[in-house]
XYZ file of C-alpha atoms in Angstrom:
689
model
C 35.003 -7.614 54.252
C 35.672 -10.860 56.403
C 31.800 -10.202 57.868
C 30.567 -9.321 54.277
C 32.301 -12.383 52.819
C 30.572 -14.335 55.355
C 27.368 -13.019 54.889
C 27.494 -13.933 51.033
C 28.307 -16.957 51.811
C 25.355 -17.864 54.130
C 22.588 -16.189 51.411
C 24.309 -18.260 48.645
C 23.927 -21.590 51.765
C 20.289 -20.786 52.187
C 19.534 -20.099 48.878
C 21.103 -23.305 47.571
C 18.659 -24.537 50.313
C 15.712 -23.302 49.215
C 15.862 -23.894 45.188
C 16.776 -26.681 43.063
C 17.818 -26.928 39.473
C 13.819 -26.266 38.530
C 14.416 -22.900 39.933
C 11.345 -24.350 42.271
C 11.208 -23.222 46.710
C 11.204 -26.108 49.011
C 7.493 -24.457 50.299
C 5.778 -21.560 51.183
C 7.287 -21.981 54.783
C 10.744 -21.429 53.297
C 10.064 -18.556 51.278
C 7.946 -16.178 53.540
C 10.786 -17.023 55.754
C 13.262 -14.978 53.583
C 12.042 -13.276 50.954
C 14.472 -10.752 50.126
C 17.070 -12.656 48.290
C 13.904 -13.658 44.929
C 11.905 -9.388 45.645
C 15.654 -8.050 44.358
C 14.521 -9.951 41.174
C 11.248 -9.957 40.907
C 10.455 -6.607 42.104
C 10.561 -5.714 38.235
C 9.863 -8.449 36.162
C 12.129 -6.732 33.158
C 14.891 -7.556 35.341
C 16.300 -11.022 35.358
C 19.257 -11.559 37.457
C 21.597 -13.516 36.986
C 21.960 -17.470 38.228
C 24.169 -17.579 40.716
C 26.967 -20.425 40.093
C 26.005 -22.695 42.800
C 23.394 -23.913 41.302
C 23.220 -27.828 41.613
C 22.146 -27.285 37.747
C 23.468 -28.833 34.295
C 23.364 -26.377 32.400
C 22.883 -26.653 28.877
C 21.922 -23.357 27.942
C 19.690 -22.354 30.206
C 17.238 -25.546 29.435
C 18.648 -29.004 31.287
C 17.160 -29.747 35.148
C 18.082 -32.494 37.575
C 16.454 -35.405 39.185
C 16.733 -35.515 42.796
C 19.272 -36.956 43.142
C 21.604 -34.385 40.555
C 22.998 -36.760 38.249
C 21.249 -37.664 35.866
C 18.673 -35.260 34.332
C 15.423 -33.586 32.108
C 16.792 -31.794 28.923
C 14.320 -29.769 26.307
C 15.393 -29.987 22.294
C 16.614 -26.111 21.619
C 14.903 -26.987 17.761
C 11.478 -28.129 18.462
C 11.429 -27.931 22.329
C 10.718 -31.453 23.082
C 11.061 -31.784 27.384
C 12.541 -35.172 27.869
C 14.836 -37.615 30.023
C 18.747 -35.925 28.945
C 20.610 -39.514 28.952
C 17.909 -39.996 25.832
C 18.399 -36.673 23.695
C 20.569 -37.090 20.810
C 23.944 -36.258 20.713
C 26.874 -36.050 23.506
C 25.587 -32.213 23.766
C 21.677 -33.239 24.446
C 21.059 -31.036 23.003
C 18.324 -32.305 20.447
C 15.916 -34.685 20.965
C 17.044 -36.212 17.215
C 19.136 -35.834 14.483
C 16.748 -34.390 12.081
C 16.374 -31.259 15.514
C 20.293 -31.223 15.629
C 20.545 -31.011 11.731
C 17.736 -27.628 11.450
C 19.382 -26.177 14.856
C 22.758 -26.154 12.389
C 21.507 -24.784 9.222
C 19.299 -22.388 11.619
C 23.391 -21.778 12.669
C 24.715 -21.229 9.290
C 22.110 -18.465 8.642
C 22.595 -16.737 11.895
C 26.818 -16.677 11.530
C 26.488 -15.203 7.747
C 24.094 -12.862 8.985
C 26.212 -11.884 12.277
C 29.074 -11.529 9.803
C 27.094 -9.237 7.540
C 26.410 -7.564 10.993
C 30.042 -6.052 11.480
C 29.743 -9.287 14.979
C 31.795 -12.278 15.151
C 30.129 -15.582 14.402
C 28.694 -18.120 17.044
C 28.528 -22.054 17.267
C 25.397 -21.052 19.278
C 23.586 -18.814 17.133
C 22.963 -16.677 19.370
C 21.368 -14.242 16.998
C 18.534 -16.879 16.812
C 17.832 -17.404 20.010
C 17.822 -13.840 22.213
C 17.454 -13.959 25.598
C 14.340 -14.122 26.706
C 14.293 -10.604 28.362
C 15.238 -8.787 25.593
C 12.446 -10.208 23.562
C 10.004 -9.464 25.716
C 11.139 -5.742 25.806
C 10.435 -5.693 22.110
C 6.791 -7.053 22.115
C 6.718 -4.579 24.769
C 7.877 -1.912 22.732
C 5.437 -3.037 20.293
C 2.666 -2.650 22.501
C 3.304 0.578 23.699
C 3.491 2.055 20.227
C 0.192 0.754 18.925
C -1.478 1.641 22.571
C 0.401 5.128 21.548
C -1.615 5.043 17.672
C -4.211 3.822 18.950
C -4.905 7.076 20.837
C -3.845 9.535 17.960
C -6.720 7.646 15.545
C -9.323 8.144 18.519
C -10.487 4.899 18.516
C -12.884 4.334 20.729
C -12.925 3.789 23.936
C -12.479 0.078 25.303
C -15.149 -2.052 25.792
C -15.354 -3.273 28.654
C -17.231 -6.073 30.240
C -16.388 -8.978 27.450
C -14.233 -11.518 27.605
C -13.123 -14.005 24.835
C -12.356 -16.896 27.440
C -15.664 -16.208 28.664
C -17.444 -16.176 25.421
C -16.040 -19.695 24.733
C -16.406 -20.994 27.514
C -20.173 -20.277 28.347
C -21.488 -21.299 24.860
C -18.510 -24.161 24.341
C -17.312 -22.653 21.431
C -14.699 -23.080 18.751
C -12.360 -20.468 17.376
C -10.691 -20.551 13.875
C -6.836 -22.008 14.430
C -3.997 -19.280 13.923
C -3.038 -21.114 10.813
C -6.661 -20.393 9.089
C -4.564 -16.404 9.134
C -1.158 -16.864 6.749
C -1.428 -12.613 7.253
C -1.386 -13.025 10.582
C 1.450 -13.060 13.772
C 2.421 -15.949 13.488
C -0.154 -17.212 10.741
C 3.023 -19.498 9.166
C 4.776 -20.335 11.820
C 2.380 -21.755 14.747
C 4.086 -25.116 14.680
C 2.747 -27.398 16.288
C 1.628 -25.771 19.379
C -2.110 -27.591 20.751
C -3.537 -29.207 22.902
C -1.060 -30.478 26.097
C 1.510 -28.298 25.579
C 3.346 -27.106 28.401
C 4.284 -23.661 28.818
C 5.216 -21.426 32.219
C 3.126 -18.554 34.060
C 2.573 -16.533 36.720
C 1.343 -18.350 39.758
C -1.879 -16.320 40.823
C -3.059 -19.295 43.554
C -0.929 -18.548 45.652
C -0.007 -15.438 48.417
C 3.342 -14.711 48.787
C 4.812 -11.033 48.373
C 6.341 -11.369 44.963
C 5.258 -12.989 41.682
C 5.986 -17.091 41.413
C 5.509 -19.209 38.732
C 3.669 -22.109 37.686
C 4.309 -24.582 34.375
C 0.514 -25.582 32.898
C -0.557 -27.483 30.218
C -2.757 -25.999 27.891
C -6.330 -27.688 27.817
C -8.577 -26.036 25.107
C -6.632 -23.532 21.990
C -8.808 -20.594 20.936
C -7.513 -18.557 18.404
C -4.123 -16.345 20.756
C -5.973 -17.896 23.468
C -5.443 -20.711 25.376
C -7.348 -22.609 28.671
C -4.444 -23.509 30.991
C -4.214 -25.225 34.141
C -1.607 -25.540 36.277
C -0.194 -28.418 36.652
C -1.395 -31.106 39.593
C -5.193 -30.310 39.471
C -5.233 -33.179 37.245
C -9.409 -33.380 36.370
C -10.184 -29.956 38.640
C -11.102 -27.065 36.305
C -12.037 -24.542 38.704
C -8.995 -22.588 38.664
C -8.250 -22.512 35.499
C -7.699 -19.541 33.330
C -7.281 -17.045 30.319
C -3.860 -16.487 28.626
C -2.441 -15.363 25.512
C 0.277 -17.582 24.147
C 1.572 -14.587 22.751
C 1.363 -12.112 25.492
C 4.830 -10.935 27.650
C 3.346 -13.183 30.239
C 3.565 -17.347 28.911
C 6.887 -18.616 28.678
C 8.431 -22.476 27.196
C 9.300 -24.313 30.070
C 12.313 -23.372 31.154
C 12.055 -20.060 31.577
C 12.637 -19.992 35.614
C 15.429 -20.952 35.596
C 17.178 -19.196 33.277
C 16.223 -16.033 34.174
C 15.796 -16.895 37.998
C 12.676 -16.820 38.763
C 11.208 -19.278 41.276
C 8.855 -22.411 40.717
C 6.059 -23.051 43.568
C 3.104 -25.230 43.878
C -0.238 -23.913 43.561
C -1.208 -22.407 47.130
C -4.859 -25.004 46.679
C -2.812 -27.927 45.992
C 0.172 -27.760 47.600
C -0.058 -30.233 50.501
C -1.109 -32.784 47.386
C 2.419 -34.085 46.894
C 5.428 -34.251 49.700
C 8.151 -34.218 46.445
C 7.141 -31.693 43.594
C 10.571 -31.944 42.295
C 9.676 -36.002 40.696
C 6.315 -35.040 40.017
C 7.272 -32.654 37.733
C 9.881 -35.023 36.242
C 7.346 -37.225 34.943
C 4.484 -34.675 34.405
C 7.118 -33.302 31.704
C 8.825 -36.214 29.905
C 7.473 -36.541 26.660
C 5.606 -33.322 26.762
C 5.950 -30.494 24.582
C 6.746 -27.223 25.527
C 7.169 -22.801 23.210
C 9.669 -23.184 21.152
C 13.171 -21.622 23.008
C 12.592 -18.198 20.787
C 8.802 -18.417 20.519
C 8.601 -14.849 21.585
C 11.245 -13.622 18.953
C 9.245 -15.090 16.692
C 6.311 -12.871 17.821
C 7.919 -10.575 18.153
C 9.590 -10.312 13.945
C 5.877 -11.425 13.113
C 4.540 -8.002 14.796
C 7.065 -5.740 12.056
C 5.683 -3.896 9.458
C 7.459 -3.174 6.333
C 4.849 -0.468 6.099
C 5.787 2.777 7.824
C 4.237 6.559 8.747
C 4.054 9.217 5.971
C 3.977 6.409 3.188
C 2.031 7.332 -0.147
C -0.162 5.246 -1.953
C -2.325 4.105 -4.435
C -6.137 3.779 -2.247
C -9.938 3.457 -3.819
C -11.887 6.511 -4.116
C -14.539 5.611 -0.863
C -17.091 8.119 -2.360
C -16.160 7.174 -6.734
C -15.347 3.226 -6.048
C -14.329 3.537 -10.011
C -11.317 5.077 -8.861
C -8.415 5.479 -7.231
C -6.632 9.366 -4.383
C -3.843 8.926 -3.761
C -3.764 9.321 0.603
C -0.900 8.466 3.617
C 0.042 5.740 5.682
C -0.891 7.477 9.478
C -0.668 4.947 10.956
C -0.075 0.913 11.219
C -1.448 -1.063 13.742
C -1.177 -4.833 13.905
C -0.704 -4.992 9.944
C -4.094 -2.363 9.593
C -3.435 0.918 7.513
C -5.264 4.549 8.440
C -4.968 6.522 5.348
C -5.152 9.666 5.198
C -6.382 11.121 1.589
C -3.769 13.410 0.436
C -6.027 16.230 0.126
C -7.749 16.377 4.130
C -6.369 18.980 5.129
C -7.433 18.247 9.323
C -6.571 14.546 8.670
C -10.022 13.625 8.845
C -11.101 12.027 6.078
C -9.501 8.826 6.299
C -9.579 5.132 5.488
C -8.990 1.995 7.116
C -7.775 -1.529 5.295
C -5.494 -4.547 5.618
C -1.451 -3.367 4.011
C -2.316 -6.389 1.849
C -5.285 -5.435 0.974
C -6.768 -6.103 -2.851
C -7.526 -2.003 -2.343
C -4.119 -0.148 -2.446
C -1.847 -0.076 -4.119
C 2.216 1.993 -5.102
C 1.380 5.514 -7.071
C 1.189 5.319 -10.495
C -1.084 2.234 -10.545
C -3.890 3.643 -12.021
C -2.122 4.992 -14.781
C 0.243 2.006 -15.662
C -3.463 -0.632 -15.809
C -6.069 2.828 -17.505
C -7.791 2.816 -14.109
C -9.186 5.699 -13.054
C -7.773 8.151 -11.087
C -8.510 11.555 -8.807
C -5.708 13.407 -9.466
C -4.392 15.476 -5.938
C -5.009 19.815 -6.194
C -2.044 19.683 -3.489
C 1.126 21.167 -6.025
C 3.590 19.308 -3.369
C 4.194 16.312 -0.661
C 2.266 17.252 2.447
C 5.056 18.276 4.797
C 7.920 17.926 2.880
C 8.073 14.166 5.198
C 5.778 11.817 2.712
C 7.824 9.132 0.140
C 6.168 6.647 -1.644
C 5.511 3.163 -0.304
C 8.233 0.470 -2.867
C 6.430 -1.467 -5.089
C 7.162 -4.777 -3.154
C 5.543 -3.593 0.097
C 2.532 -4.462 -2.314
C 0.255 -7.896 -2.253
C 1.094 -9.540 -6.149
C -1.535 -11.114 -7.709
C -1.188 -13.873 -10.322
C -0.564 -13.494 -14.168
C -3.210 -14.372 -16.698
C -2.430 -14.471 -20.150
C -4.987 -13.025 -22.346
C -3.716 -13.331 -25.185
C -6.113 -16.256 -25.725
C -9.588 -15.969 -24.960
C -10.442 -13.190 -22.154
C -13.065 -11.499 -21.117
C -14.376 -8.483 -23.044
C -16.492 -6.114 -22.576
C -20.331 -7.122 -21.521
C -20.254 -10.230 -20.305
C -22.246 -11.167 -18.017
C -21.109 -12.785 -14.002
C -21.989 -12.230 -10.867
C -20.577 -10.394 -8.342
C -20.490 -10.116 -4.501
C -21.574 -6.516 -4.021
C -19.096 -4.364 -2.671
C -21.730 -1.800 -1.563
C -23.840 -4.659 0.019
C -21.952 -7.583 1.025
C -24.451 -10.203 2.472
C -25.610 -10.704 -1.081
C -24.451 -11.825 -4.791
C -25.753 -10.583 -8.416
C -26.530 -10.376 -11.308
C -22.965 -8.017 -13.079
C -21.100 -7.032 -16.214
C -18.005 -6.698 -17.188
C -18.229 -2.867 -17.858
C -14.080 -2.006 -19.579
C -11.298 -4.549 -19.028
C -8.524 -3.122 -17.767
C -4.945 -4.053 -18.199
C -2.745 -6.635 -16.072
C -6.088 -8.774 -15.494
C -8.155 -6.210 -14.201
C -11.829 -5.458 -14.703
C -13.869 -2.820 -14.157
C -17.517 -4.512 -13.069
C -20.505 -3.228 -12.862
C -23.978 -3.870 -10.922
C -26.638 -4.632 -13.252
C -29.879 -2.454 -12.990
C -28.132 -0.382 -10.075
C -25.566 1.987 -12.006
C -25.018 5.307 -12.353
C -25.241 6.537 -15.884
C -21.681 8.387 -15.487
C -20.102 5.147 -14.168
C -18.938 6.028 -11.401
C -20.488 2.853 -8.901
C -17.963 0.588 -10.614
C -15.404 -1.329 -9.317
C -12.436 -2.621 -9.328
C -11.945 -7.114 -9.362
C -8.520 -8.527 -10.970
C -9.765 -11.516 -13.101
C -8.541 -14.284 -10.570
C -10.635 -12.932 -7.648
C -12.577 -15.065 -5.375
C -15.423 -12.397 -5.544
C -16.353 -13.405 -8.717
C -18.079 -15.637 -9.970
C -19.857 -17.536 -13.564
C -23.189 -17.531 -14.751
C -25.542 -19.972 -12.748
C -22.690 -20.533 -9.536
C -25.187 -19.175 -7.070
C -27.934 -21.976 -8.345
C -25.222 -24.643 -8.418
C -24.580 -23.651 -4.628
C -28.127 -22.824 -2.871
C -27.230 -19.076 -2.930
C -29.981 -16.533 -3.255
C -28.722 -14.588 -6.859
C -30.196 -11.162 -5.608
C -31.539 -9.965 -9.483
C -30.985 -6.320 -11.473
C -33.442 -4.542 -9.746
C -36.935 -3.868 -11.237
C -36.866 -7.540 -13.296
C -40.374 -8.725 -12.665
C -40.089 -12.051 -14.633
C -39.270 -13.574 -10.581
C -37.454 -16.423 -10.509
C -34.560 -15.307 -11.700
C -33.438 -17.434 -15.071
C -30.171 -16.616 -15.985
C -30.720 -18.251 -19.334
C -33.708 -16.138 -19.941
C -31.892 -13.260 -18.979
C -29.532 -13.378 -21.329
C -31.400 -13.905 -24.441
C -33.350 -10.255 -23.199
C -30.221 -8.962 -22.546
C -28.958 -10.427 -26.158
C -25.315 -10.875 -24.270
C -23.349 -14.005 -23.494
C -21.779 -14.979 -20.045
C -18.324 -14.949 -19.386
C -16.193 -18.343 -19.973
C -16.679 -20.258 -16.352
C -12.514 -21.674 -17.723
C -11.364 -17.895 -17.112
C -12.382 -18.041 -13.158
C -10.296 -18.825 -10.725
C -11.528 -21.762 -9.779
C -8.103 -23.069 -6.419
C -9.482 -23.945 -2.966
C -6.992 -23.982 -0.566
C -7.018 -26.687 2.332
C -7.893 -22.977 5.350
C -9.111 -24.550 7.440
C -12.303 -23.011 8.415
C -14.765 -24.836 9.598
C -18.907 -23.857 10.062
C -19.817 -21.948 14.231
C -15.789 -21.181 13.942
C -15.714 -18.022 15.944
C -13.037 -14.919 14.323
C -12.098 -11.494 14.655
C -13.486 -10.174 11.433
C -13.446 -6.496 10.123
C -16.853 -4.905 9.353
C -16.399 -3.853 5.835
C -18.843 -1.344 5.571
C -17.024 0.890 8.332
C -13.807 -0.623 8.124
C -12.225 0.927 10.864
C -13.889 -1.765 13.471
C -13.008 -5.459 14.221
C -16.302 -7.456 15.824
C -17.251 -10.310 17.068
C -17.934 -12.899 14.753
C -18.701 -15.932 13.048
C -18.237 -18.554 10.210
C -22.518 -19.706 9.473
C -21.095 -20.928 5.489
C -18.945 -22.357 3.332
C -18.920 -22.342 -0.202
C -15.451 -23.911 -1.236
C -13.361 -20.744 -0.783
C -15.878 -17.736 0.113
C -17.327 -17.637 3.210
C -20.234 -16.389 4.926
C -19.319 -14.132 7.834
C -21.622 -13.473 10.751
C -21.779 -10.617 13.201
C -22.576 -11.595 16.535
C -25.844 -10.426 18.506
C -26.838 -8.638 14.565
C -29.176 -10.110 12.148
C -28.155 -11.939 9.293
C -28.638 -8.979 6.682
C -25.475 -7.325 7.644
C -23.609 -11.056 6.725
C -20.529 -10.412 4.724
C -19.501 -12.613 2.048
C -15.644 -12.760 2.777
C -12.884 -15.018 0.743
C -10.916 -17.693 3.281
C -7.977 -15.742 2.336
C -9.105 -12.425 3.132
C -7.031 -10.180 5.481
C -9.662 -8.874 7.269
C -10.222 -12.058 9.088
C -8.191 -12.370 12.111
C -7.844 -14.990 15.062
C -9.536 -14.963 18.150
C -7.062 -12.894 20.600
C -6.099 -10.664 17.560
C -6.874 -7.363 19.281
C -5.720 -8.082 22.795
C -2.483 -9.152 21.234
C -1.840 -5.836 19.219
C -3.353 -3.498 20.947
C -6.694 -2.949 18.996
C -10.194 -2.502 19.961
C -12.789 -5.084 19.413
C -15.906 -4.458 19.480
C -17.909 -7.003 21.554
C -21.487 -8.624 20.468
C -24.372 -6.464 19.950
C -25.814 -5.851 23.275
C -29.972 -8.129 24.483
C -31.449 -4.095 23.759
C -29.633 -3.655 20.181
C -31.681 -7.378 19.642
C -34.915 -6.915 20.926
C -34.177 -3.440 18.421
C -33.366 -5.706 15.654
C -35.967 -7.989 16.275
C -39.293 -6.375 16.196
C -37.454 -3.480 12.666
C -36.844 -6.662 11.128
C -40.615 -7.288 10.512
C -41.114 -4.085 9.347
C -38.466 -4.983 6.554
C -39.847 -7.903 4.912
C -42.024 -6.310 2.687
C -39.595 -4.418 0.878
C -36.422 -7.556 1.808
C -36.823 -8.346 -2.372
C -35.607 -5.157 -3.445
C -32.504 -5.353 -1.965
C -30.779 -3.098 -5.000
C -32.178 0.631 -5.293
C -29.464 1.406 -7.604
C -27.786 5.066 -7.489
C -31.235 6.699 -6.774
C -31.310 4.993 -3.759
C -28.384 6.068 -1.911
C -26.937 2.685 0.301
C -26.442 2.715 4.031
C -23.412 2.385 5.685
C -23.745 0.494 9.606
C -21.367 2.608 11.276
C -19.502 1.376 14.910
C -20.936 -0.534 16.755
C -22.439 0.346 19.618
C -19.960 -0.509 23.366
C -21.370 -2.448 25.651
C -20.573 0.605 28.178
C -22.318 2.751 26.054
C -26.082 1.016 26.447
C -27.534 3.610 27.691
C -27.229 5.822 26.292
C -29.759 7.416 23.730
C -29.522 6.904 19.410
C -29.178 9.784 16.930
C -28.700 8.492 13.290
C -26.222 6.870 10.582
C -24.860 8.459 7.718
C -26.608 8.799 4.197
C -24.881 8.595 0.845
C -24.721 8.395 -2.315
C -21.915 7.349 -4.583
C -21.299 10.196 -5.869
C -19.940 11.499 -2.372
C -23.585 13.673 -1.189
C -24.901 13.246 2.376
C -26.883 14.935 4.128
C -27.108 15.976 7.811
C -30.350 13.568 9.055
C -29.456 10.454 8.084
C -31.057 6.790 8.644
C -31.153 3.427 9.877
C -29.435 0.398 7.741
C -31.439 0.349 5.062
C -33.998 2.883 3.599
C -37.651 0.948 3.630
C -40.811 2.775 2.401
C -42.087 5.688 3.338
C -44.784 4.201 4.606
C -44.210 1.400 6.452
C -41.135 3.119 7.944
C -41.363 4.453 11.464
C -38.531 5.325 13.428
C -36.919 2.234 14.434
C -33.967 1.950 17.078
C -30.737 1.556 15.947
C -27.056 0.371 17.710
C -24.993 3.098 16.250
C -21.302 0.926 15.206
C -19.496 3.996 16.441
C -18.651 6.208 19.346
C -18.526 9.081 17.244
C -22.513 9.633 17.407
C -22.420 10.215 21.428
C -20.050 12.899 20.469
C -21.694 16.853 21.174
C -18.742 18.592 19.340
C -18.295 16.285 16.520
C -19.955 18.186 13.534
C -22.287 16.627 11.319
C -20.528 18.087 8.620
C -17.623 15.827 9.369
C -19.393 12.789 8.903
C -17.987 12.209 5.155
C -15.312 9.668 6.771
C -17.320 6.808 7.276
C -16.714 4.785 4.672
C -18.386 3.410 1.825
C -15.883 0.595 1.164
C -15.495 -2.180 -1.864
C -13.590 -6.216 -1.667
C -11.682 -7.061 -4.150
């Protein structure tokens, strides 16, 4: 027993010599001599070894360090994450950098105390409810990631694309990405805080030859959405080992995490002999610097919890008849995006993708309440008896309107984004006025006789515009199909059709400070095949309207989208949520597009062919790894849902000028010989509102 005690004390002394209050080892040699004590804690990243009580650390919620002399130290503000000299911090406990942070933390503590009482737990002074251990938040994030991967398997998403890296794409082309704050609906969109260039974090040290996992401090050099280009401390202007990392991932931590978790900080091998006193170097570099908030990982985990659950029933637009809705059941939820299966689909293949805040989904009973067309289900009972109606409060709210005064009327003219050709804004007519401010809109010259292609927009929708909007903003307005008096003039058209323009004052003129700029990169849903999220660029900004271009594809695939659309996401969103990102089209596809576009120029003036034309949908974008496979057709479809077995390319060309051209597929389904053409009816027709 005495021998065991002596060995324990000896081990403790050795550990104390090798590791300091930064969690640092003295050097590579001492670490390689005895790695047994650290390997036990680093064997599994999910197991955090407790800090030895003998460590010379001024413990303050695991966030305080000592200078080499062990007398004075540094502290990290428990509210905002500011790192500074401990003596300069506020209050006796030195837990906060300012009075405002102290008060804000106190307010959070009160909320946590109340929450603790509601949960039947004893309230604590340090608000442990809001300050969970990093391990707990990490495990929660990992569980969420595993769940999204399982959902991907269930929904038969395409094989992950190899070879594309946002980091390489951004760096090699010197690109700029839209900041996370532009996307309020995305995780951390409303609580991104002051995360910017210069923020310090603790990350895995990959520039080392040690057998165990070690860490080092790095600074953010450049931000691209959720992704950050990091540079290890000590490299200064040397970018040779810079690397990209997702800020919300499980491999990035606030400064102080290593000290709190018992993880070692070791300088990178490339610069290990650059400084003789690394402790003093870190003290100097970290003074006045910012790091992530202590509860950052917890906030990430909470922002990735979604209220919609599988088996919830909703009303959603009928993709084959845009004028009506149908009942669908939530099959899976990934990153807030819902895979909805129409209730009558027995094999669960007739599905539809949209975000939970999409204007295309509503609570059960919505259609009946406003007078919208609705397709009743032939199924007498709910599927499996486990489905239940989604609560109305979960759905996106629209602004209240007052139709008692001057209001929209049937027959009024306006301009609207065509839901079946999102690259164009066209001449449109109000066909029906519904309750609660909803309108049924039809595209002039392209309407079906039975109105099956009317679509529903709210009066405050950013996708409808007053007469003259395109002319004022230098946007090409698509005239009605068959209209011969070109160039199109609204004054002449209103007189010829004996109609009036909808009053300008009735339209939504609010323009938020969205933060988007031209040429910013992002991840965007291909609304003509809403299962796909693709690499995209903002190419035009008209007030709150954004022109989204899919990288590597022709402009005819572009889409007009509102700046607050839930179908836009920051760079790195797919990686964070486990969703598959569709990369830019490969070079072979671009050459094919270039050759085919020359054939299309003759037909470009006729963008709208009406009900008989049967507009085409681009299906899934081609993964790089499938570029060598042969090309087959897509799906041809009409407003009524009629289908043909042999689908054409994206746009129909006149028979005499439409040679078969290679069109890269936009879904991997076309390469599966086991898929029957009869199942191709799931390719979506999508509207945006």
